[in-house]
Tab-separated table of C-alpha atoms and ligand atoms in Angstrom:
chain	number	residue	atom	x	y	z
M	109	UNK	CA	-5.605	32.937	-18.995
M	110	UNK	CA	-4.403	30.569	-16.326
M	111	UNK	CA	-5.857	27.193	-16.415
M	112	UNK	CA	-8.293	26.157	-13.715
M	113	UNK	CA	-9.305	22.681	-12.600
M	114	UNK	CA	-11.715	21.781	-9.633
M	115	UNK	CA	-9.462	18.984	-8.451
M	116	UNK	CA	-5.846	18.730	-9.294
M	117	UNK	CA	-4.031	15.495	-8.021
M	118	UNK	CA	-0.143	15.688	-7.374
M	119	UNK	CA	1.319	12.282	-8.084
M	120	UNK	CA	-0.276	9.576	-10.625
M	121	UNK	CA	0.501	6.133	-9.183
M	122	UNK	CA	-1.986	3.888	-7.634
M	123	UNK	CA	-3.496	6.314	-5.297
M	124	UNK	CA	-3.647	9.400	-7.641
M	125	UNK	CA	-5.153	7.178	-10.418
M	126	UNK	CA	-7.575	5.903	-8.201
M	127	UNK	CA	-8.444	9.075	-6.643
M	128	UNK	CA	-8.874	10.465	-10.363
M	129	UNK	CA	-10.779	7.291	-11.290
M	130	UNK	CA	-13.541	7.516	-8.392
M	131	UNK	CA	-13.755	11.309	-9.132
M	132	UNK	CA	-14.357	10.660	-12.701
M	133	UNK	CA	-17.069	8.075	-12.150
M	134	UNK	CA	-18.898	10.108	-9.730
M	135	UNK	CA	-22.221	11.572	-10.683
M	136	UNK	CA	-22.521	13.679	-7.859
M	137	UNK	CA	-19.296	15.408	-8.924
M	138	UNK	CA	-19.061	16.244	-12.658
M	139	UNK	CA	-15.804	18.602	-12.274
M	140	UNK	CA	-12.423	18.827	-14.333
M	141	UNK	CA	-9.547	16.408	-13.076
M	142	UNK	CA	-6.283	17.378	-13.414
M	143	UNK	CA	-3.494	14.273	-12.578
M	144	UNK	CA	0.096	15.815	-12.527
M	145	UNK	CA	2.782	13.158	-12.550
M	146	UNK	CA	6.697	14.112	-12.710
M	147	UNK	CA	7.702	10.726	-14.246
M	148	UNK	CA	5.115	8.744	-16.350
M	149	UNK	CA	7.627	5.941	-16.362
M	150	UNK	CA	6.494	5.279	-12.880
M	151	UNK	CA	9.868	3.487	-12.664
M	152	UNK	CA	10.803	4.343	-9.020
M	153	UNK	CA	7.378	4.761	-7.471
M	154	UNK	CA	6.506	2.326	-4.647
M	155	UNK	CA	3.764	1.149	-6.569
M	156	UNK	CA	5.845	-0.285	-8.995
M	157	UNK	CA	8.347	-1.643	-6.698
M	158	UNK	CA	5.854	-3.250	-4.366
M	159	UNK	CA	5.001	-6.918	-3.626
M	160	UNK	CA	1.543	-6.076	-4.625
M	161	UNK	CA	-0.393	-8.244	-1.955
M	162	UNK	CA	-3.462	-7.680	-0.148
M	163	UNK	CA	-4.512	-9.046	3.209
M	164	UNK	CA	-7.621	-8.271	5.640
M	165	UNK	CA	-5.242	-9.575	8.509
M	166	UNK	CA	-4.852	-5.808	10.230
M	167	UNK	CA	-4.889	-4.905	13.857
M	168	UNK	CA	-6.947	-1.789	13.136
M	169	UNK	CA	-10.539	-1.880	11.993
M	170	UNK	CA	-10.199	0.525	9.166
M	171	UNK	CA	-7.111	-1.186	7.585
M	172	UNK	CA	-9.443	-4.270	7.331
M	173	UNK	CA	-12.223	-2.190	6.019
M	174	UNK	CA	-9.976	-0.396	3.555
M	175	UNK	CA	-8.673	-3.968	2.160
M	176	UNK	CA	-11.788	-5.752	2.225
M	177	UNK	CA	-13.300	-3.075	-0.339
M	178	UNK	CA	-9.709	-3.548	-2.355
M	179	UNK	CA	-10.794	-7.113	-2.678
M	180	UNK	CA	-14.338	-6.568	-3.907
M	181	UNK	CA	-12.880	-3.662	-6.294
M	182	UNK	CA	-10.136	-6.079	-7.465
M	183	UNK	CA	-12.646	-8.901	-8.473
M	184	UNK	CA	-14.690	-6.672	-10.392
M	185	UNK	CA	-11.524	-4.665	-12.207
M	186	UNK	CA	-12.009	-6.321	-15.363
M	187	UNK	CA	-15.610	-4.938	-15.461
M	188	UNK	CA	-15.548	-1.494	-14.091
M	189	UNK	CA	-12.358	-0.536	-15.561
M	190	UNK	CA	-12.995	-1.775	-19.226
M	191	UNK	CA	-12.807	1.119	-21.775
M	192	UNK	CA	-15.192	0.910	-24.660
M	193	UNK	CA	-16.217	-2.383	-23.820
M	194	UNK	CA	-12.569	-3.846	-23.778
M	195	UNK	CA	-11.015	-5.170	-20.692
M	196	UNK	CA	-8.030	-3.683	-19.205
M	197	UNK	CA	-5.066	-5.822	-19.341
M	198	UNK	CA	-5.545	-8.721	-16.431
M	199	UNK	CA	-4.764	-6.956	-12.765
M	200	UNK	CA	-4.012	-10.795	-12.251
M	201	UNK	CA	-5.629	-10.883	-9.005
M	202	UNK	CA	-4.852	-14.289	-7.040
M	203	UNK	CA	-6.207	-15.479	-3.724
M	204	UNK	CA	-3.942	-17.872	-1.804
M	205	UNK	CA	-4.439	-15.976	1.466
M	206	UNK	CA	-1.911	-14.727	3.972
M	207	UNK	CA	-0.569	-16.898	6.764
M	208	UNK	CA	0.517	-15.416	10.013
M	209	UNK	CA	2.676	-17.726	12.230
M	210	UNK	CA	2.725	-17.230	16.006
M	211	UNK	CA	5.152	-19.099	18.561
M	212	UNK	CA	3.773	-19.174	22.117
M	213	UNK	CA	4.763	-15.747	22.967
M	214	UNK	CA	3.212	-14.049	19.890
M	215	UNK	CA	-0.438	-16.027	20.211
M	216	UNK	CA	-2.221	-13.856	22.493
M	217	UNK	CA	-2.051	-11.060	19.784
M	218	UNK	CA	-2.777	-13.206	16.914
M	219	UNK	CA	-5.891	-14.121	18.736
M	220	UNK	CA	-6.784	-10.403	19.445
M	221	UNK	CA	-6.312	-9.542	15.931
M	222	UNK	CA	-8.329	-12.494	14.771
M	223	UNK	CA	-11.511	-11.150	16.588
M	224	UNK	CA	-11.049	-7.592	15.108
M	225	UNK	CA	-11.027	-9.126	11.664
M	226	UNK	CA	-13.908	-11.757	12.199
M	227	UNK	CA	-15.805	-8.627	13.625
M	228	UNK	CA	-15.306	-6.868	10.576
M	229	UNK	CA	-16.328	-9.886	8.417
M	230	UNK	CA	-13.049	-11.134	7.182
M	231	UNK	CA	-12.872	-14.769	6.303
M	232	UNK	CA	-9.931	-15.852	8.485
M	233	UNK	CA	-9.294	-18.754	10.425
M	234	UNK	CA	-6.861	-19.787	13.392
M	235	UNK	CA	-5.278	-23.120	12.605
M	236	UNK	CA	-3.231	-25.338	15.455
M	237	UNK	CA	-0.062	-26.761	14.523
M	238	UNK	CA	-1.520	-30.226	13.542
M	239	UNK	CA	-4.013	-28.418	11.103
M	240	UNK	CA	-0.826	-26.233	9.679
M	241	UNK	CA	0.743	-29.573	9.075
M	242	UNK	CA	-1.947	-31.075	7.252
M	243	UNK	CA	-2.742	-28.226	4.973
M	244	UNK	CA	0.974	-27.025	4.300
M	245	UNK	CA	3.109	-30.339	4.730
M	246	UNK	CA	6.091	-28.628	3.734
M	247	UNK	CA	5.850	-25.985	6.458
M	248	UNK	CA	8.083	-26.834	9.620
M	249	UNK	CA	5.486	-26.222	12.469
M	250	UNK	CA	7.145	-27.994	15.533
M	251	UNK	CA	8.137	-24.674	17.389
M	252	UNK	CA	5.037	-22.944	16.342
M	253	UNK	CA	1.876	-22.408	18.550
M	254	UNK	CA	-0.874	-21.210	16.030
M	255	UNK	CA	-1.340	-19.795	12.417
M	256	UNK	CA	-4.014	-17.333	11.041
M	257	UNK	CA	-4.965	-17.827	7.683
M	258	UNK	CA	-7.120	-15.813	5.411
M	259	UNK	CA	-9.374	-18.000	3.579
M	260	UNK	CA	-10.501	-15.947	0.801
M	261	UNK	CA	-10.043	-12.395	-0.509
M	262	UNK	CA	-6.418	-12.180	0.332
M	263	UNK	CA	-3.300	-12.549	-2.120
M	264	UNK	CA	-1.687	-10.706	-4.751
M	265	UNK	CA	-2.087	-8.953	-8.163
M	266	UNK	CA	-0.144	-6.935	-10.866
M	267	UNK	CA	-0.005	-3.527	-9.204
M	268	UNK	CA	1.450	-1.838	-12.291
M	269	UNK	CA	-1.642	-3.408	-14.356
M	270	UNK	CA	-3.927	-2.173	-11.958
M	271	UNK	CA	-2.419	1.583	-11.610
M	272	UNK	CA	-2.614	1.562	-15.477
M	273	UNK	CA	-6.013	0.319	-15.767
M	274	UNK	CA	-7.068	3.135	-13.371
M	275	UNK	CA	-5.511	5.827	-14.969
M	276	UNK	CA	-6.823	4.790	-18.509
M	277	UNK	CA	-10.272	4.651	-17.167
M	278	UNK	CA	-10.152	7.945	-15.375
M	279	UNK	CA	-8.666	9.206	-18.889
M	280	UNK	CA	-11.671	7.626	-20.916
M	281	UNK	CA	-14.101	9.452	-18.311
M	282	UNK	CA	-12.385	12.631	-18.863
M	283	UNK	CA	-9.956	13.424	-16.269
M	284	UNK	CA	-6.409	14.775	-17.832
M	285	UNK	CA	-2.765	13.421	-17.121
M	286	UNK	CA	0.096	15.511	-17.757
M	287	UNK	CA	3.821	14.810	-17.186
M	288	UNK	CA	4.821	17.614	-14.821
M	289	UNK	CA	6.534	18.214	-11.300
M	290	UNK	CA	4.537	20.369	-8.713
M	291	UNK	CA	7.158	22.699	-7.644
M	292	UNK	CA	5.077	24.705	-5.185
M	293	UNK	CA	1.712	25.257	-3.877
M	294	UNK	CA	-0.008	28.375	-3.878
M	295	UNK	CA	-1.845	29.262	-0.457
M	296	UNK	CA	-4.181	32.383	-0.218
M	297	UNK	CA	-6.631	33.406	2.658
M	298	UNK	CA	-6.205	29.750	4.181
M	299	UNK	CA	-6.746	27.699	1.051
M	300	UNK	CA	-4.728	26.069	-1.926
M	301	UNK	CA	-5.548	28.440	-4.566
M	302	UNK	CA	-3.377	26.452	-7.322
M	303	UNK	CA	0.081	24.847	-7.854
M	304	UNK	CA	3.186	26.009	-9.797
M	305	UNK	CA	4.841	23.388	-11.732
M	306	UNK	CA	8.766	23.008	-12.315
M	307	UNK	CA	8.610	25.097	-15.618
M	308	UNK	CA	6.854	28.225	-13.642
M	309	UNK	CA	3.468	27.592	-15.020
M	310	UNK	CA	0.979	28.195	-12.560
M	311	UNK	CA	-2.490	25.982	-12.383
M	312	UNK	CA	-5.362	27.026	-10.256
M	313	UNK	CA	-7.442	24.785	-8.269
M	314	UNK	CA	-10.415	24.123	-5.869
M	315	UNK	CA	-9.235	20.950	-4.583
M	316	UNK	CA	-5.391	19.583	-4.374
M	317	UNK	CA	-4.818	16.156	-3.664
M	318	UNK	CA	-1.450	15.287	-2.282
M	319	UNK	CA	-0.793	11.577	-3.801
M	320	UNK	CA	3.101	12.050	-4.096
M	321	UNK	CA	4.033	8.911	-2.146
M	322	UNK	CA	7.457	9.285	-0.699
M	323	UNK	CA	7.718	13.206	-2.237
M	324	UNK	CA	4.454	14.072	-0.061
M	325	UNK	CA	6.252	15.491	2.519
M	326	UNK	CA	8.228	17.798	0.319
M	327	UNK	CA	4.891	19.164	-1.073
M	328	UNK	CA	3.117	19.632	2.377
M	329	UNK	CA	6.230	21.654	3.160
M	330	UNK	CA	5.548	23.947	0.393
M	331	UNK	CA	1.933	24.374	1.881
M	332	UNK	CA	3.477	25.121	5.347
M	333	UNK	CA	2.321	21.628	6.850
M	334	UNK	CA	4.593	19.127	8.233
M	335	UNK	CA	3.982	15.886	7.342
M	336	UNK	CA	5.461	12.960	9.512
M	337	UNK	CA	6.251	10.809	6.686
M	338	UNK	CA	9.616	9.647	5.594
M	339	UNK	CA	11.167	7.316	2.697
M	340	UNK	CA	12.361	4.108	4.230
M	341	UNK	CA	14.190	1.462	1.906
M	342	UNK	CA	12.569	-2.332	1.557
M	343	UNK	CA	14.240	-5.006	-0.375
M	344	UNK	CA	12.762	-8.122	-2.143
M	345	UNK	CA	14.793	-10.959	-3.312
M	346	UNK	CA	13.555	-13.513	-5.726
M	347	UNK	CA	14.790	-16.928	-5.394
M	348	UNK	CA	14.024	-20.332	-6.874
M	349	UNK	CA	13.655	-23.553	-4.936
M	350	UNK	CA	13.995	-27.511	-6.418
M	351	UNK	CA	11.740	-28.083	-3.574
M	352	UNK	CA	7.941	-26.884	-4.159
M	353	UNK	CA	5.457	-25.667	-1.518
M	354	UNK	CA	1.926	-26.528	-2.850
M	355	UNK	CA	-0.615	-24.105	-1.961
M	356	UNK	CA	1.744	-21.576	-0.641
M	357	UNK	CA	0.217	-18.625	0.695
M	358	UNK	CA	1.921	-15.325	1.585
M	359	UNK	CA	3.591	-16.735	4.898
M	360	UNK	CA	4.540	-14.114	7.616
M	361	UNK	CA	6.842	-16.035	9.832
M	362	UNK	CA	7.389	-15.215	13.620
M	363	UNK	CA	10.996	-13.510	12.820
M	364	UNK	CA	9.318	-11.199	10.559
M	365	UNK	CA	10.535	-13.041	7.207
M	366	UNK	CA	7.820	-13.169	4.718
M	367	UNK	CA	7.812	-15.232	1.585
M	368	UNK	CA	5.272	-16.264	-1.311
M	369	UNK	CA	5.049	-17.599	-4.833
M	370	UNK	CA	5.966	-15.488	-7.846
M	371	UNK	CA	5.837	-17.216	-11.175
M	372	UNK	CA	8.145	-20.387	-10.948
M	373	UNK	CA	9.985	-19.245	-7.899
M	374	UNK	CA	9.400	-17.100	-4.766
M	375	UNK	CA	9.572	-13.402	-3.345
M	376	UNK	CA	10.888	-12.824	0.231
M	377	UNK	CA	12.048	-9.871	2.236
M	378	UNK	CA	12.132	-8.809	6.121
M	379	UNK	CA	11.676	-5.277	7.708
M	380	UNK	CA	14.554	-4.066	9.160
M	381	UNK	CA	14.808	-3.351	12.966
M	382	UNK	CA	13.824	0.019	13.984
M	383	UNK	CA	17.223	1.521	14.431
M	384	UNK	CA	18.531	0.053	11.540
M	385	UNK	CA	16.201	1.646	9.368
M	386	UNK	CA	17.254	5.227	8.607
M	387	UNK	CA	15.628	7.685	6.054
M	388	UNK	CA	16.761	6.764	2.523
M	389	UNK	CA	16.547	7.558	-1.173
M	390	UNK	CA	18.790	5.054	-2.642
M	391	UNK	CA	17.960	1.806	-4.497
M	392	UNK	CA	20.901	-0.333	-3.183
M	393	UNK	CA	20.241	-3.833	-2.406
M	394	UNK	CA	22.451	-5.677	-0.096
M	395	UNK	CA	22.775	-8.865	-1.502
M	396	UNK	CA	24.813	-10.578	1.017
M	397	UNK	CA	21.633	-10.192	3.132
M	398	UNK	CA	19.747	-12.931	1.374
M	399	UNK	CA	22.613	-15.433	2.105
M	400	UNK	CA	23.353	-14.189	5.630
M	401	UNK	CA	20.054	-13.080	7.057
M	402	UNK	CA	16.798	-14.643	4.915
M	403	UNK	CA	18.481	-18.176	3.980
M	404	UNK	CA	18.789	-19.349	7.299
M	405	UNK	CA	15.298	-18.124	8.381
M	406	UNK	CA	13.865	-19.878	5.000
M	407	UNK	CA	15.450	-22.754	5.201
M	408	UNK	CA	14.194	-23.354	9.168
M	409	UNK	CA	10.603	-22.513	8.048
M	410	UNK	CA	10.806	-24.588	5.155
M	411	UNK	CA	13.459	-27.336	4.921
M	412	UNK	CA	13.089	-27.751	1.026
M	413	UNK	CA	14.338	-24.037	0.730
M	414	UNK	CA	17.652	-25.365	2.055
M	415	UNK	CA	18.599	-25.678	-1.955
M	416	UNK	CA	17.083	-22.070	-2.536
M	417	UNK	CA	18.988	-19.835	-5.294
M	418	UNK	CA	18.817	-16.166	-5.433
M	419	UNK	CA	17.834	-15.207	-8.754
M	420	UNK	CA	17.270	-11.190	-8.433
M	421	UNK	CA	16.546	-8.693	-6.407
M	422	UNK	CA	14.903	-4.855	-5.807
M	423	UNK	CA	14.691	-2.226	-3.682
M	424	UNK	CA	11.879	0.520	-3.155
M	425	UNK	CA	10.634	2.912	-0.497
M	426	UNK	CA	7.636	2.611	2.153
M	427	UNK	CA	6.105	6.275	2.897
M	428	UNK	CA	6.335	5.397	6.405
M	429	UNK	CA	4.020	7.653	8.823
M	430	UNK	CA	6.529	8.052	12.126
M	431	UNK	CA	3.513	8.517	14.358
M	432	UNK	CA	1.707	4.971	13.942
M	433	UNK	CA	2.305	3.337	10.361
M	434	UNK	CA	-0.966	4.453	8.987
M	435	UNK	CA	-2.048	6.294	6.174
M	436	UNK	CA	-3.031	10.227	6.903
M	437	UNK	CA	-6.033	10.744	5.058
M	438	UNK	CA	-8.309	13.720	4.122
M	439	UNK	CA	-7.824	17.594	4.707
M	440	UNK	CA	-5.410	19.391	7.054
M	441	UNK	CA	-7.520	21.536	9.590
M	442	UNK	CA	-5.485	24.773	8.524
M	443	UNK	CA	-6.005	24.076	4.761
M	444	UNK	CA	-9.606	22.523	4.303
M	445	UNK	CA	-9.031	22.046	0.500
M	446	UNK	CA	-5.852	20.193	0.751
M	447	UNK	CA	-6.516	16.565	0.896
M	448	UNK	CA	-3.748	14.003	2.092
M	449	UNK	CA	-3.524	10.351	1.316
M	450	UNK	CA	0.209	9.677	2.640
M	451	UNK	CA	2.074	7.479	5.069
M	452	UNK	CA	0.653	4.135	3.702
M	453	UNK	CA	3.770	2.391	5.484
M	454	UNK	CA	3.629	-0.376	3.148
M	455	UNK	CA	-0.132	-1.354	2.650
M	456	UNK	CA	-1.104	1.474	-0.160
M	457	UNK	CA	-1.676	-0.867	-3.201
M	458	UNK	CA	-4.336	-2.913	-1.191
M	459	UNK	CA	-5.670	0.409	0.189
M	460	UNK	CA	-5.768	2.295	-3.189
M	461	UNK	CA	-9.352	1.671	-4.351
M	462	UNK	CA	-10.877	2.294	-0.904
M	463	UNK	CA	-8.988	5.685	-0.634
M	464	UNK	CA	-9.711	6.711	-3.981
M	465	UNK	CA	-13.300	6.363	-3.416
M	466	UNK	CA	-12.964	8.376	0.139
M	467	UNK	CA	-11.019	11.139	-1.685
M	468	UNK	CA	-13.764	11.756	-4.151
M	469	UNK	CA	-16.338	11.646	-1.378
M	470	UNK	CA	-14.337	14.437	0.173
M	471	UNK	CA	-14.359	16.395	-2.647
M	472	UNK	CA	-17.944	15.615	-3.624
M	473	UNK	CA	-19.853	15.388	-0.076
M	474	UNK	CA	-17.316	16.870	2.092
M	475	UNK	CA	-16.714	13.829	4.170
M	476	UNK	CA	-15.716	9.863	3.501
M	477	UNK	CA	-19.595	8.408	3.580
M	478	UNK	CA	-18.971	4.866	2.615
M	479	UNK	CA	-16.564	3.850	5.149
M	480	UNK	CA	-16.158	5.527	8.394
M	481	UNK	CA	-12.398	6.593	8.074
M	482	UNK	CA	-12.299	9.559	10.398
M	483	UNK	CA	-9.726	7.889	12.704
M	484	UNK	CA	-7.140	7.808	9.850
M	485	UNK	CA	-7.621	11.929	9.562
M	486	UNK	CA	-5.260	14.617	10.794
M	487	UNK	CA	-6.607	14.953	14.203
M	488	UNK	CA	-4.787	12.210	15.684
M	489	UNK	CA	-1.178	13.378	14.422
M	490	UNK	CA	-1.787	17.075	15.804
M	491	UNK	CA	-2.847	15.559	18.995
M	492	UNK	CA	-0.087	13.013	18.987
M	493	UNK	CA	-2.618	9.945	19.420
M	494	UNK	CA	-1.261	7.115	17.288
M	495	UNK	CA	-3.547	4.622	16.023
M	496	UNK	CA	-1.318	1.987	15.983
M	497	UNK	CA	-1.385	-0.904	13.680
M	498	UNK	CA	0.454	-4.019	15.141
M	499	UNK	CA	0.536	-5.872	11.855
M	500	UNK	CA	3.161	-3.989	9.889
M	501	UNK	CA	5.037	-6.282	7.300
E	248	FAD	C1	9.193	-3.203	-1.436
E	248	FAD	C2	7.765	-2.582	-1.296
E	248	FAD	C3	7.044	-3.617	-0.964
E	248	FAD	C4	5.594	-3.405	-0.991
E	248	FAD	N1	4.733	-4.324	-0.601
E	248	FAD	C5	3.248	-3.800	-0.603
E	248	FAD	C6	2.216	-4.833	-0.696
E	248	FAD	O1	2.482	-6.113	-0.742
E	248	FAD	N2	0.714	-4.560	-0.474
E	248	FAD	C7	0.549	-3.083	-0.721
E	248	FAD	O2	-0.361	-2.834	-0.375
E	248	FAD	N3	1.473	-2.042	-0.527
E	248	FAD	C8	2.627	-2.550	-0.578
E	248	FAD	N4	3.763	-1.565	-0.469
E	248	FAD	C9	3.599	-0.268	-0.575
E	248	FAD	C10	2.813	0.413	-1.538
E	248	FAD	O3	3.556	0.221	-2.627
E	248	FAD	C11	2.514	1.773	-1.540
E	248	FAD	O4	2.161	1.966	-0.354
E	248	FAD	C12	1.881	2.419	-3.086
E	248	FAD	O5	2.411	2.185	-3.622
E	248	FAD	C13	1.864	3.867	-2.297
E	248	FAD	O6	1.304	4.642	-3.594
E	248	FAD	P1	1.219	6.210	-4.073
E	248	FAD	O7	0.381	6.127	-5.248
E	248	FAD	O8	0.718	6.543	-2.800
E	248	FAD	O9	2.859	6.388	-4.021
E	248	FAD	P2	4.009	6.016	-5.560
E	248	FAD	O10	3.567	4.791	-5.967
E	248	FAD	O11	5.209	6.017	-4.525
E	248	FAD	O12	3.562	7.248	-6.168
E	248	FAD	C14	3.768	8.383	-6.107
E	248	FAD	C15	3.866	9.226	-7.185
E	248	FAD	O13	4.047	10.596	-7.126
E	248	FAD	C16	5.123	11.175	-7.971
E	248	FAD	N5	5.406	12.239	-7.429
E	248	FAD	C17	6.032	12.766	-6.413
E	248	FAD	N6	6.363	13.804	-6.181
E	248	FAD	C18	5.759	14.615	-6.983
E	248	FAD	C19	5.666	15.955	-7.391
E	248	FAD	N7	6.039	16.897	-6.481
E	248	FAD	N8	4.801	16.609	-8.663
E	248	FAD	C20	4.462	15.381	-9.395
E	248	FAD	N9	4.339	14.032	-8.994
E	248	FAD	C21	5.163	13.469	-8.109
E	248	FAD	C22	5.982	10.090	-8.173
E	248	FAD	O14	6.895	10.404	-9.435
E	248	FAD	C23	5.215	8.885	-7.906
E	248	FAD	O15	4.831	8.301	-9.353
E	248	FAD	C24	5.160	-1.856	-0.983
E	248	FAD	C25	6.309	-1.034	-1.267
E	248	FAD	C26	7.517	-1.554	-1.308
E	248	FAD	C27	8.215	-0.316	-1.571
């Protein structure tokens, strides 16, 4: 007889694991959950290659809300994700903040974003150049007009530890996780009936959740749906510097350069220009970019970084939503029992707890009910009404 689960989740990294956890702990649900993950080493997934940082400084209220719940969840992770009274490995959440810097030309956008964030309750402050100089004496500020600093709730974590803790807790609560690739989606009478695995086995399901990251587009295609999500390579460079930067938050320079502390060094990177950002599935890192592009920017913003030394680098892939750089969340109107959580475009680790909870609410109650996230659904994609996020890093 064919196996049947109430919910099958395709993809078991941070988003799939969060969905499994929230479903497994939802008292109103009580069904069987199966997570299918093609690579349980998680070596190449975005979660494992992420910068693993969290901010409330977005331009879209929905994104602010999603990350604010992320912060609340991370602060309580040791307790809620404990198994048999034993805390999981530390998710290492630290809150040194994000610091968005602006020159004169960027000031109006910084202020408009600040108003959105404050209206959502984010603990952020606008700083003048003298205030920046007092707080961060190592930062060059003479070409800046303002900075926006997260005073609490923003920072970074260990994304791998979070993903593992969510998965282990979901399993402890009854969810199943198997190594398998979803090769096909079976659709009958306008509903997903089940999935076919790469070895030919069929599994029936009441709901299918697409949490396949950059694999989500292929999965959607198998169900006859065109998901506007593409894999785009992002590189992260790890450097050390004899000069220190005490209290350094995650700094976003007006050039697009970002850097933050990591261990005894720093991580940095920059998003490529739109026309230099093709669809990509390779992991090659252009090491010369550190010397040629990043180092001059680093040394300009922090003169002490003049002596920065590259230690290592890695590449990973954003699942970029080509319409508006925001997650596509919830069911497609043509397949009401296929739930999407794709196109995070660089902010999926921090949003995973809130998205996992929203997916569990969809399955249990037919809608996301704690946060109003309808603006992130398929309607805007179908009607080509972008919900554009201005603060994309
Ligand atoms: C360099 C870099 C820096 C980033 N920095 C940040 C950051 O600072 N903060 C932040 O919030 N986010 C950041 N992100 C984005 C974040 O990592 C992703 O948005 C998030 O990890 C997406 O999680 P996911 O579970 O949806 O996808 P993934 O982590 O990509 O996982 C998808 C999983 O699905 C599996 N899969 C795919 N297809 C199938 C199939 N057919 N069958 C079974 N399994 C399948 C894959 O093996 C994979 O394990 C960054 C990403 C990169 C690359």
